[in-house]
PDB file of C-alpha atoms in Angstrom:
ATOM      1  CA  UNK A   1      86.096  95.006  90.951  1.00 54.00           C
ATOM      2  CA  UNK A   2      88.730  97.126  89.320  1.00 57.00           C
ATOM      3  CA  UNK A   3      88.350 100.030  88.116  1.00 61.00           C
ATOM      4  CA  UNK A   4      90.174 101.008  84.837  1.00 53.00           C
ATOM      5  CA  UNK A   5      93.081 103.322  87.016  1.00 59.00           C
ATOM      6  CA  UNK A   6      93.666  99.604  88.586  1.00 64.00           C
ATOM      7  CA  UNK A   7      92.435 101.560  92.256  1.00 75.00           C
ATOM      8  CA  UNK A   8      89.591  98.796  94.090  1.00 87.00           C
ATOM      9  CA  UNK A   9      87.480 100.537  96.360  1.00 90.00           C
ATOM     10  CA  UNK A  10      87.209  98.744  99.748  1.00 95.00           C
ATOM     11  CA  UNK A  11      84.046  98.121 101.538  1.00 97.00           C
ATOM     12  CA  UNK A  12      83.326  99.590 105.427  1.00 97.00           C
ATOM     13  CA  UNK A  13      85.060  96.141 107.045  1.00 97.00           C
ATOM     14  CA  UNK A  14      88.159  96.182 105.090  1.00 97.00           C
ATOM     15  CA  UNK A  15      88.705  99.606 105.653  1.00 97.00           C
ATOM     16  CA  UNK A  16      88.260  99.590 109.514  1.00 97.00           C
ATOM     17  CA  UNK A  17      90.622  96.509 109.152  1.00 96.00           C
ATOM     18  CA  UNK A  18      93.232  98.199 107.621  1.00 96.00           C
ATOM     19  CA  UNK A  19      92.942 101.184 109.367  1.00 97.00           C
ATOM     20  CA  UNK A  20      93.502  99.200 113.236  1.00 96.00           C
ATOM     21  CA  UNK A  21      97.027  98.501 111.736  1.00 95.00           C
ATOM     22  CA  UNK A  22      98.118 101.935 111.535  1.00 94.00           C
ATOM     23  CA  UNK A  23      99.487 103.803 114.195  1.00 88.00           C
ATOM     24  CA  UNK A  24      99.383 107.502 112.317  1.00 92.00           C
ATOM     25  CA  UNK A  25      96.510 108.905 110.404  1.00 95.00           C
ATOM     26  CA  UNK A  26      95.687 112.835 109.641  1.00 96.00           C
ATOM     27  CA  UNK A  27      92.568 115.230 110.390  1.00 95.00           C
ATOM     28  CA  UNK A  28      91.660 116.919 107.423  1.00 94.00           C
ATOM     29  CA  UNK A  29      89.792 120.168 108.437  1.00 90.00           C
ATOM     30  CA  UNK A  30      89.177 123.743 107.458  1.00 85.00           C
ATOM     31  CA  UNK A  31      91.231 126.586 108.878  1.00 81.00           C
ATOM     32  CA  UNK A  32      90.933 129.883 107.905  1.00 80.00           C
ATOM     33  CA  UNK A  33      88.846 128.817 104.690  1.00 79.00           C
ATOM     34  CA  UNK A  34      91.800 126.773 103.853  1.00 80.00           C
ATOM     35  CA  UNK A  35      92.237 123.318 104.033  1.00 81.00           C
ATOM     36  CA  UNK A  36      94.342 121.688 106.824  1.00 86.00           C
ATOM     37  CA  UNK A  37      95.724 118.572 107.658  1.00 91.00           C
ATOM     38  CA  UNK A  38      97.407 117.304 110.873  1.00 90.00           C
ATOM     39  CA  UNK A  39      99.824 114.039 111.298  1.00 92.00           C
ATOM     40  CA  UNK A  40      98.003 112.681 114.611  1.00 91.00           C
ATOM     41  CA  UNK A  41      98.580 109.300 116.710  1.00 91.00           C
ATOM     42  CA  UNK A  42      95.337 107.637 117.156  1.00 95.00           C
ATOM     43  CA  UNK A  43      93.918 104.200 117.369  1.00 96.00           C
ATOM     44  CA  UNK A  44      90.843 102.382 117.005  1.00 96.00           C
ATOM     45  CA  UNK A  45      88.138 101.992 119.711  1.00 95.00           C
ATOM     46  CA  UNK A  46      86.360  98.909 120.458  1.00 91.00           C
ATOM     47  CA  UNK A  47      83.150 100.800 118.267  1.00 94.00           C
ATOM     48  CA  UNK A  48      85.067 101.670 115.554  1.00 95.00           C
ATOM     49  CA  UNK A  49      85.418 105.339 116.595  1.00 97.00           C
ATOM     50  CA  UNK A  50      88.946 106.614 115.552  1.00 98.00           C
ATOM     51  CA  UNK A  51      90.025 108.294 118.356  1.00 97.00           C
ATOM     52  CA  UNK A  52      93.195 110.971 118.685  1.00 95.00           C
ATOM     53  CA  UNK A  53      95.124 112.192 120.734  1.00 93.00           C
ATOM     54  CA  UNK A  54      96.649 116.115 120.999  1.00 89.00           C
ATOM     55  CA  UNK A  55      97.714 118.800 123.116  1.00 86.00           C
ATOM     56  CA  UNK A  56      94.681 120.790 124.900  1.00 87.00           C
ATOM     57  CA  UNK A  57      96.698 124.007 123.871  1.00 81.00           C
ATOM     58  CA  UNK A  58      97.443 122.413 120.119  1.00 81.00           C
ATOM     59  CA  UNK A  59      95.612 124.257 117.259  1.00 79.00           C
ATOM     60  CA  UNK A  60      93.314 121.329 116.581  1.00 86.00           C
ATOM     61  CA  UNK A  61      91.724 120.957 120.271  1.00 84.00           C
ATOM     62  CA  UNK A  62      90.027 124.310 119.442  1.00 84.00           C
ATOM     63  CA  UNK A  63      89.031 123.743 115.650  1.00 89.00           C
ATOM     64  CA  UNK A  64      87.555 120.565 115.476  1.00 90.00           C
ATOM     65  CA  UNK A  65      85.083 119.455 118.539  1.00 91.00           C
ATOM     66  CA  UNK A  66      81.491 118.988 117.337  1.00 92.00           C
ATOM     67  CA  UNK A  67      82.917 119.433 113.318  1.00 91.00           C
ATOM     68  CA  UNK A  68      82.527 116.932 110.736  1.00 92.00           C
ATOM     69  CA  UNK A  69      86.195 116.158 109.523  1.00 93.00           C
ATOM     70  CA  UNK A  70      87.695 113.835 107.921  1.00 95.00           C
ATOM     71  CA  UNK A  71      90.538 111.738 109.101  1.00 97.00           C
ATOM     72  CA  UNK A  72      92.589 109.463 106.769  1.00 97.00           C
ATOM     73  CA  UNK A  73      95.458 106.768 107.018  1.00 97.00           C
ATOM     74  CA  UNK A  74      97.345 105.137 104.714  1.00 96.00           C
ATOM     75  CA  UNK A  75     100.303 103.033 103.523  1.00 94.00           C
ATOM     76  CA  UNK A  76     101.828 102.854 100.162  1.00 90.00           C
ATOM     77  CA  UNK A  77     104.928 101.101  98.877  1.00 84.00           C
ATOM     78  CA  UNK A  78     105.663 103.243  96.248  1.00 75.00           C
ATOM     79  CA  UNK A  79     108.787 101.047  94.809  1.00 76.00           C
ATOM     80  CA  UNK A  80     105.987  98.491  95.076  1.00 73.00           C
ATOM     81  CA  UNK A  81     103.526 100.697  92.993  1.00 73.00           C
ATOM     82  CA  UNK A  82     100.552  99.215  96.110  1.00 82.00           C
ATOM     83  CA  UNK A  83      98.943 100.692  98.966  1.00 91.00           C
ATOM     84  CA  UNK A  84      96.026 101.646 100.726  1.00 95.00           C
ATOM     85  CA  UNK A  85      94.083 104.630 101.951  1.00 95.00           C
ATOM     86  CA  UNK A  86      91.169 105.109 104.207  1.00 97.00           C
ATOM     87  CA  UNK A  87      88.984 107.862 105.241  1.00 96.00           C
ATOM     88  CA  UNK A  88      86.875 107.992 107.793  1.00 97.00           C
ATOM     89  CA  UNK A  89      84.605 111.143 107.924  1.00 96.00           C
ATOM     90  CA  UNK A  90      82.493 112.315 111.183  1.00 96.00           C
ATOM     91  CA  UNK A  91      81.694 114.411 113.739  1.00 96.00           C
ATOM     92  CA  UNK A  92      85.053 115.382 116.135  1.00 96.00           C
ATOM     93  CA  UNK A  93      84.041 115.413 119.657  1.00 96.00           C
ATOM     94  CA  UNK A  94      86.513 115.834 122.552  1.00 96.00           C
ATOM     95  CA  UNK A  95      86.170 113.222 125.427  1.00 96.00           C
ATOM     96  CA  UNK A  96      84.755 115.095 128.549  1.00 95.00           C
ATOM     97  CA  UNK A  97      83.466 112.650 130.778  1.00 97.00           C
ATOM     98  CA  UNK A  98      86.236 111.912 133.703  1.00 97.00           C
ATOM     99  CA  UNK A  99      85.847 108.078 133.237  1.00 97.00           C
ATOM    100  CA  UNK A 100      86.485 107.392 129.572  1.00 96.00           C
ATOM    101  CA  UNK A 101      89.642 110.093 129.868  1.00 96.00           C
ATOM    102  CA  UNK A 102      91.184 107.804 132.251  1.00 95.00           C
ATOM    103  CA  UNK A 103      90.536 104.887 130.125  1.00 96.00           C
ATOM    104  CA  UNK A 104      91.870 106.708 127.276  1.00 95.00           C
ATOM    105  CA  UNK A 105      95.073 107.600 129.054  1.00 93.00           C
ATOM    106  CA  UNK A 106      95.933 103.946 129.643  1.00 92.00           C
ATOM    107  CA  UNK A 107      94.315 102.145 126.387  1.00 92.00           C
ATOM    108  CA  UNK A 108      94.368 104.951 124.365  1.00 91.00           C
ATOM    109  CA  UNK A 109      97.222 106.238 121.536  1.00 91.00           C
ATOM    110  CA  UNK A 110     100.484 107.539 123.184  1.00 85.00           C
ATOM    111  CA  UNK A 111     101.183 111.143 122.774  1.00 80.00           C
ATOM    112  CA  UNK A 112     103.981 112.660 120.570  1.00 75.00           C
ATOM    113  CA  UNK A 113     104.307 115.594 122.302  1.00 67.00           C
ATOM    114  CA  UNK A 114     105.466 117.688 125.502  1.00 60.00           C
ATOM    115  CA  UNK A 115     102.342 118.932 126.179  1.00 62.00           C
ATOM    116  CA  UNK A 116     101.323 118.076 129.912  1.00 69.00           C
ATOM    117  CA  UNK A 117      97.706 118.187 129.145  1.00 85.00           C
ATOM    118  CA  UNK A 118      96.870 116.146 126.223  1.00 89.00           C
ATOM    119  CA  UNK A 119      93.001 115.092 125.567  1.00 93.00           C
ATOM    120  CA  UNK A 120      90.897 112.866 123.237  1.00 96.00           C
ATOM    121  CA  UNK A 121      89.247 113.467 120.622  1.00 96.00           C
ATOM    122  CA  UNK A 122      86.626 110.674 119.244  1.00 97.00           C
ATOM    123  CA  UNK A 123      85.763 110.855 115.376  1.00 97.00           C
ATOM    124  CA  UNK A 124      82.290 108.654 114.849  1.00 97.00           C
ATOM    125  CA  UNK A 125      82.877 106.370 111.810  1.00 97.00           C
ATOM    126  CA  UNK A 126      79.847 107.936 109.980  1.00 96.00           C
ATOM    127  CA  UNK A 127      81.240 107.299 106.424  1.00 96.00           C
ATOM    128  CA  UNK A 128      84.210 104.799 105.909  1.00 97.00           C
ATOM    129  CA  UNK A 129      85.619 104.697 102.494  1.00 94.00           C
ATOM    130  CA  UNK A 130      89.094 103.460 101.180  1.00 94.00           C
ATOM    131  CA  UNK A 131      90.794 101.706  98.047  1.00 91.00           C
ATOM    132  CA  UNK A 132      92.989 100.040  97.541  1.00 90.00           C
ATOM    133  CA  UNK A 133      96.032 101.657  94.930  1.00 81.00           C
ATOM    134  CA  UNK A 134      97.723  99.789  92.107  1.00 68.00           C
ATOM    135  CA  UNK A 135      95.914  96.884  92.655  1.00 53.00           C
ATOM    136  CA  UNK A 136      95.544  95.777  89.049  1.00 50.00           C
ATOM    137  CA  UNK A 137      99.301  96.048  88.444  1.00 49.00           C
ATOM    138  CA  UNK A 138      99.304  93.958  91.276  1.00 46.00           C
ATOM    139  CA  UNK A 139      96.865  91.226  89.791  1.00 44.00           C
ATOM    140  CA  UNK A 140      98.997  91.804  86.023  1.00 47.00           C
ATOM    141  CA  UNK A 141     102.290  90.726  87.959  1.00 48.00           C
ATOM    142  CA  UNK A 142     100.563  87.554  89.696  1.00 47.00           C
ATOM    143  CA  UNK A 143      99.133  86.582  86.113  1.00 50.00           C
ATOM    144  CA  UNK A 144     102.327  87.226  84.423  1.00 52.00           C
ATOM    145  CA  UNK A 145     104.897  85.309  87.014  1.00 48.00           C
ATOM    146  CA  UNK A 146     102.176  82.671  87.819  1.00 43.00           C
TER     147      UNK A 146
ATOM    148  CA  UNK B   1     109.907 129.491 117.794  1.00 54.00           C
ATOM    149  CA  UNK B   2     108.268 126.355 119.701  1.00 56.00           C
ATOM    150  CA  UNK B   3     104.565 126.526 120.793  1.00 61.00           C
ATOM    151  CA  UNK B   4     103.274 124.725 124.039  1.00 54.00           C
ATOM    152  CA  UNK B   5     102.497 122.277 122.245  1.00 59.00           C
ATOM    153  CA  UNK B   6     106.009 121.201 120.873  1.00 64.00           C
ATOM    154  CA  UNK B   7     105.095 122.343 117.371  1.00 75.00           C
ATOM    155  CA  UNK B   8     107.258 124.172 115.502  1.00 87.00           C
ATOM    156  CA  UNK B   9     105.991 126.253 112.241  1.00 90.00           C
ATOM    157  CA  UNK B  10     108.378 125.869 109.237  1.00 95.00           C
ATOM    158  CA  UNK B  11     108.916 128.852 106.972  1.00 97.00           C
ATOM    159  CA  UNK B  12     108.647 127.944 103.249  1.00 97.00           C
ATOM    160  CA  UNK B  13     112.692 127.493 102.451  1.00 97.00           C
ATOM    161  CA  UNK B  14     112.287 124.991 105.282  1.00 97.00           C
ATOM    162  CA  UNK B  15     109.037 123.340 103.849  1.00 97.00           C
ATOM    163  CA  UNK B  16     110.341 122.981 100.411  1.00 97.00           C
ATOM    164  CA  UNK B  17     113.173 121.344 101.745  1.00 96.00           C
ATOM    165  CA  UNK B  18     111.660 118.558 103.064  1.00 96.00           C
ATOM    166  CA  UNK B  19     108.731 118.322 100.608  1.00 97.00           C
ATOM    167  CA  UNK B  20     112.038 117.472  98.208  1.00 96.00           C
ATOM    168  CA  UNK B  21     113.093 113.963 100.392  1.00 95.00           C
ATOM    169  CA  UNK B  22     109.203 112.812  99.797  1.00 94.00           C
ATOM    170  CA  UNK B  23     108.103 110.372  96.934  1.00 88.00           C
ATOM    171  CA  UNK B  24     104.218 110.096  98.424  1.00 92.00           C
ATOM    172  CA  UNK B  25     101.956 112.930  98.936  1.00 95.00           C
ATOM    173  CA  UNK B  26      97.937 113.223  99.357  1.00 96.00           C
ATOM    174  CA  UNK B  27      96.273 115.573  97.068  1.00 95.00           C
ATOM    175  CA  UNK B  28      93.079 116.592  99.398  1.00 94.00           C
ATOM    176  CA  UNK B  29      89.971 118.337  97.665  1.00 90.00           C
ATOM    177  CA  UNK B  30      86.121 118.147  97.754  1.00 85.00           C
ATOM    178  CA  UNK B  31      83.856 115.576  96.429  1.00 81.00           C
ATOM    179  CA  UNK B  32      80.327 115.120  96.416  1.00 80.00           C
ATOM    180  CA  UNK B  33      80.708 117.971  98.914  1.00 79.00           C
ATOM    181  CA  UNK B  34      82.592 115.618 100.932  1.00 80.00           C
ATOM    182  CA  UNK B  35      86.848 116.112 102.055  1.00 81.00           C
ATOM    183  CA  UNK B  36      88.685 113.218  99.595  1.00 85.00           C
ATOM    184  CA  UNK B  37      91.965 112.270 100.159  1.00 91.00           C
ATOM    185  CA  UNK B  38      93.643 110.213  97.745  1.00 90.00           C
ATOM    186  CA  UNK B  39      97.562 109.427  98.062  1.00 92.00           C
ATOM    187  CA  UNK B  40      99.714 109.921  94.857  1.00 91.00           C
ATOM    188  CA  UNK B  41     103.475 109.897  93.436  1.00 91.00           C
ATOM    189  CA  UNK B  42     104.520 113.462  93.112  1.00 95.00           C
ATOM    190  CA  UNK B  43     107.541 115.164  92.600  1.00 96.00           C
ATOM    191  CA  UNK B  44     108.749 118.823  92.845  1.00 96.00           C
ATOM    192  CA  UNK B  45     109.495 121.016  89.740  1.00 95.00           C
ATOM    193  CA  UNK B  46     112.251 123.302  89.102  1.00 91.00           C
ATOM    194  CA  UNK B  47     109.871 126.072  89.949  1.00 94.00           C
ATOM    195  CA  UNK B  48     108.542 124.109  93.255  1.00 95.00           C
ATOM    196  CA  UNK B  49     105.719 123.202  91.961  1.00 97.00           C
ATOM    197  CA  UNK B  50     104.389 120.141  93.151  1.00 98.00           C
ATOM    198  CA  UNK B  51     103.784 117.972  90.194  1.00 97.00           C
ATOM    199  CA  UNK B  52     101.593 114.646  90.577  1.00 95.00           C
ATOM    200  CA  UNK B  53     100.915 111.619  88.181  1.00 93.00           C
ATOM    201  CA  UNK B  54      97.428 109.975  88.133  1.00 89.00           C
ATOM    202  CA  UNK B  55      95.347 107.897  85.213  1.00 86.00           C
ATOM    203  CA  UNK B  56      93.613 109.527  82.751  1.00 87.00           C
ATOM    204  CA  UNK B  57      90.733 107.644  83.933  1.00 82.00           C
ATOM    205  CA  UNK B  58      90.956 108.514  87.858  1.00 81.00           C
ATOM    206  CA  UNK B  59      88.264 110.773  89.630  1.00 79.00           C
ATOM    207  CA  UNK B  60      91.184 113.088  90.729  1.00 86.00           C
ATOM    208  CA  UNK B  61      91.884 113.941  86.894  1.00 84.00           C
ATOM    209  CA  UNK B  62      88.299 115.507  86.336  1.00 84.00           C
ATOM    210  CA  UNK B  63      87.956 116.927  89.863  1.00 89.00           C
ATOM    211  CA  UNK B  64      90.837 118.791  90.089  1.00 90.00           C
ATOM    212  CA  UNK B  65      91.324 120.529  86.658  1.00 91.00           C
ATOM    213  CA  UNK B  66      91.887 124.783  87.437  1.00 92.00           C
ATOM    214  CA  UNK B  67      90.584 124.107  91.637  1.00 91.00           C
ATOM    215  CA  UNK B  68      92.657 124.702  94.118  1.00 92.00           C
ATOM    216  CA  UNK B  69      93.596 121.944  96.382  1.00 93.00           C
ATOM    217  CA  UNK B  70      95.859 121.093  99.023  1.00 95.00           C
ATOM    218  CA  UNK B  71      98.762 118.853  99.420  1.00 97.00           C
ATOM    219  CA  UNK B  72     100.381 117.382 101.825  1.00 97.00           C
ATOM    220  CA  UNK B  73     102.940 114.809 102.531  1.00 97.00           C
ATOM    221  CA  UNK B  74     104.232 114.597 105.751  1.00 96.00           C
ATOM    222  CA  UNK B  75     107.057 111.681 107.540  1.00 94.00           C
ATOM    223  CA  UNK B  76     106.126 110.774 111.249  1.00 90.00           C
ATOM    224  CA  UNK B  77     108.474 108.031 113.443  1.00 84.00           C
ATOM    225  CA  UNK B  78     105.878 107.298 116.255  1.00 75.00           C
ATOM    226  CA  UNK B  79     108.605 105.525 118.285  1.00 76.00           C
ATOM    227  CA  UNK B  80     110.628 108.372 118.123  1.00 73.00           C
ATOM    228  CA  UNK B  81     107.723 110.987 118.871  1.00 73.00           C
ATOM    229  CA  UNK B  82     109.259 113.335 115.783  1.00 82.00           C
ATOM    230  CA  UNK B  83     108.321 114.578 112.102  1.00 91.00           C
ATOM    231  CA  UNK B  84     106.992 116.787 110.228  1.00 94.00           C
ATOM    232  CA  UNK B  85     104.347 117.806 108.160  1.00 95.00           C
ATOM    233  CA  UNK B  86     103.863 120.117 104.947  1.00 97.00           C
ATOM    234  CA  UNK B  87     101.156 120.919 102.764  1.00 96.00           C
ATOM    235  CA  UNK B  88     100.688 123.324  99.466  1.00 97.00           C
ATOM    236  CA  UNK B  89      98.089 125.241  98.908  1.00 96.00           C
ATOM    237  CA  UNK B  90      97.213 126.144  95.181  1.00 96.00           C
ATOM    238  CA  UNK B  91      95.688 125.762  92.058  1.00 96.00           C
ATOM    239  CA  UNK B  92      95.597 122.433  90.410  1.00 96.00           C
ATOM    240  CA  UNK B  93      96.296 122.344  86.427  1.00 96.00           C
ATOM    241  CA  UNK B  94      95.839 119.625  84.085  1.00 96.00           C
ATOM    242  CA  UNK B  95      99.542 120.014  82.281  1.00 96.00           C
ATOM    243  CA  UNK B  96      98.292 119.987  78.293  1.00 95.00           C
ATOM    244  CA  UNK B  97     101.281 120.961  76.447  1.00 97.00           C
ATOM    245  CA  UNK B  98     102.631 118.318  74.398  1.00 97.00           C
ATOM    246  CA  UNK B  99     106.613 119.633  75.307  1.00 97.00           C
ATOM    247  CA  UNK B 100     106.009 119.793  79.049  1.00 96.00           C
ATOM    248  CA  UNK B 101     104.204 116.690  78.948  1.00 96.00           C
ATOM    249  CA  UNK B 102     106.812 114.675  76.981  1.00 95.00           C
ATOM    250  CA  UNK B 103     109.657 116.130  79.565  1.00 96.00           C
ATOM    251  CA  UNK B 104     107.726 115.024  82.194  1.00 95.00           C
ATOM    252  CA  UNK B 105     107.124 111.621  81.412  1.00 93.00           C
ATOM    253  CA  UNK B 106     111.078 111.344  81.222  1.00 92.00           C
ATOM    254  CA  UNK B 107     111.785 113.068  84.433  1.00 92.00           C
ATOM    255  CA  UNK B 108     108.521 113.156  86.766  1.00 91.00           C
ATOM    256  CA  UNK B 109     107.254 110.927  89.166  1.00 91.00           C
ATOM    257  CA  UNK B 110     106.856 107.672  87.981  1.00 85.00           C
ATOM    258  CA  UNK B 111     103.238 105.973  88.076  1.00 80.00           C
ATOM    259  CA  UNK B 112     101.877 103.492  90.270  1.00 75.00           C
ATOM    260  CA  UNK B 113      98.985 102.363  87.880  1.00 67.00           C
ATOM    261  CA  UNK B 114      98.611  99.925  85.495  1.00 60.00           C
ATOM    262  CA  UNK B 115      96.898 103.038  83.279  1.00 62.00           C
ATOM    263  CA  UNK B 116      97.783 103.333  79.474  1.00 69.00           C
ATOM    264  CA  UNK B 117      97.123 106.736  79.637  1.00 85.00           C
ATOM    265  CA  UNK B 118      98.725 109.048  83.167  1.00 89.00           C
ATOM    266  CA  UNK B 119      98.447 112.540  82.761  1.00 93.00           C
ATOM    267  CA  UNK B 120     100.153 115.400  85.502  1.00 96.00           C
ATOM    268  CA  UNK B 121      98.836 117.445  87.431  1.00 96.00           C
ATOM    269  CA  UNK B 122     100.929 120.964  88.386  1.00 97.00           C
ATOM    270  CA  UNK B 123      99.746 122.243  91.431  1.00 97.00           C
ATOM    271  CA  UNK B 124     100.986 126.087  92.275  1.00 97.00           C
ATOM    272  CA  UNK B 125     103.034 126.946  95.465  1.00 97.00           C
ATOM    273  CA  UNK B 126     100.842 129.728  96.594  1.00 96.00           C
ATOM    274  CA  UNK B 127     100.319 128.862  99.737  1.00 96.00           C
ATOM    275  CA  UNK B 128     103.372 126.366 101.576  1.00 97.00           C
ATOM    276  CA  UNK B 129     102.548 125.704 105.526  1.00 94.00           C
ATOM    277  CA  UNK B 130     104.603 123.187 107.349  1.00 94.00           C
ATOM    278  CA  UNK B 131     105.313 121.920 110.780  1.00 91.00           C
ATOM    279  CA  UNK B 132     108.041 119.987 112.855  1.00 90.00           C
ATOM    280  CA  UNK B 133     106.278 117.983 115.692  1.00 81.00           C
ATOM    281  CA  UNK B 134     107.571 116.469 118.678  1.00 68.00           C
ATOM    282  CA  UNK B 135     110.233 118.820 118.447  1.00 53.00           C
ATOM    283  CA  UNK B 136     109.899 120.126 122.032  1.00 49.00           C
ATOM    284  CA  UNK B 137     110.022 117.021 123.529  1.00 49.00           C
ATOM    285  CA  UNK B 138     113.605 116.345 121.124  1.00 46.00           C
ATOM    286  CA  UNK B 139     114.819 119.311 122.603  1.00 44.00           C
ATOM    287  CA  UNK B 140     114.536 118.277 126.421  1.00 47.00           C
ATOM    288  CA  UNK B 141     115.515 115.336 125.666  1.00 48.00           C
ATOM    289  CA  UNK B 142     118.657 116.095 123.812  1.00 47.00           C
ATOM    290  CA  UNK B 143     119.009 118.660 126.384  1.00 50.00           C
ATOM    291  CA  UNK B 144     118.615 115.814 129.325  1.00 52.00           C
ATOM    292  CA  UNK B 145     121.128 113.188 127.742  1.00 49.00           C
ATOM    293  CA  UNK B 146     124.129 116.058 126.952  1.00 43.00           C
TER     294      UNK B 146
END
């Protein structure tokens, strides 16, 4: 379904789909009673939890464990008028326990950064939405050069 | 100024800058009492202002009207562990007048949607926060290879 701004919302397995092919997605959080958003590297884990990476002294570390934020990917082709977005909003926890950090530090996202203590941070996929942009252009295009 | 983390704030001259080489930006504000994040062709105006194109018809239109909001657009190269980040904080106006509409759907950002009817979207400048990441890590290793 399509809604009349051509934008299709996704459903929870589409989303998580397109989301495991990005390698940069933002946490959207409150600072100061202001919004604020943060270009992170994160990936997947094997239960859907997005997880992220930062610096231990980085801004973030301190704001976010045990906060419900929202963290969001996308991709859009604007020449191609299409895209995607996703957002995944949950509770931020950072990764404590000795045995998953080591897992994390060999499966998990690489860092961007100097910092020589990084940690994890695990957002639980409580609410997954996404749509997909320009999607009835799309579908116009394919009708008219079909 | 670089913090442990190899983040370096921008100051707004810097911010702007960038903001200018952008086509896609995410327009982040409150729904259902929930963080939404919806990408969106923008542009900046003479004045700075950061103006964005959406249907007549989207959720964004009626959500956003005299709020303030942030926006961000940011450009990250994971291989390359660099990028940066910016995002205005300000007040969101539904642009009404017939003149300033007209101009802008000559020179503004051009729309993504299959929508008969786009309007814009001015959001104010009050607030512009911006980042550089990686850049420590650039530094040693420019630093390293000379």
């Amino acid at each position: 379904m399509y809604s009349e701004d051509g934008v299709r919302e996704l459903d929870r397995q589409e989303c998580l789909r397109l989301l495991a092919t990005a390698h940069v997605g933002r946490v959207v959080h409150t600072h100061h009673a202001l919004p604020a958003v943060l270009p992170v590297p994160f990936c997947l884990d094997a239960d859907f939890a997005v997880v992220v990476r930062t610096s231990a002294e980085s801004q973030l570390a301190g704001a976010i464990d045990r906060v419900v934020v929202a963290f969001q990917a996308d991709e859009v082709d604007p020449s191609a008028h299409a895209g995607w977005s996703v957002v995944v909003t949950g509770r931020a926890t950072v990764v404590t326990d000795p045995a998953e950090y080591g897992r994390l530090r060999r499966t998990g996202p690489h860092s961007w950064r100097a910092s020589r203590h990084d940690i994890f941070l695990r957002i639980e996929p409580e609410l997954v939405t996404g749509s997909e942009l320009g999607a009835r252009r799309l579908l116009h295009e394919a009708r008219r050069t079909s």
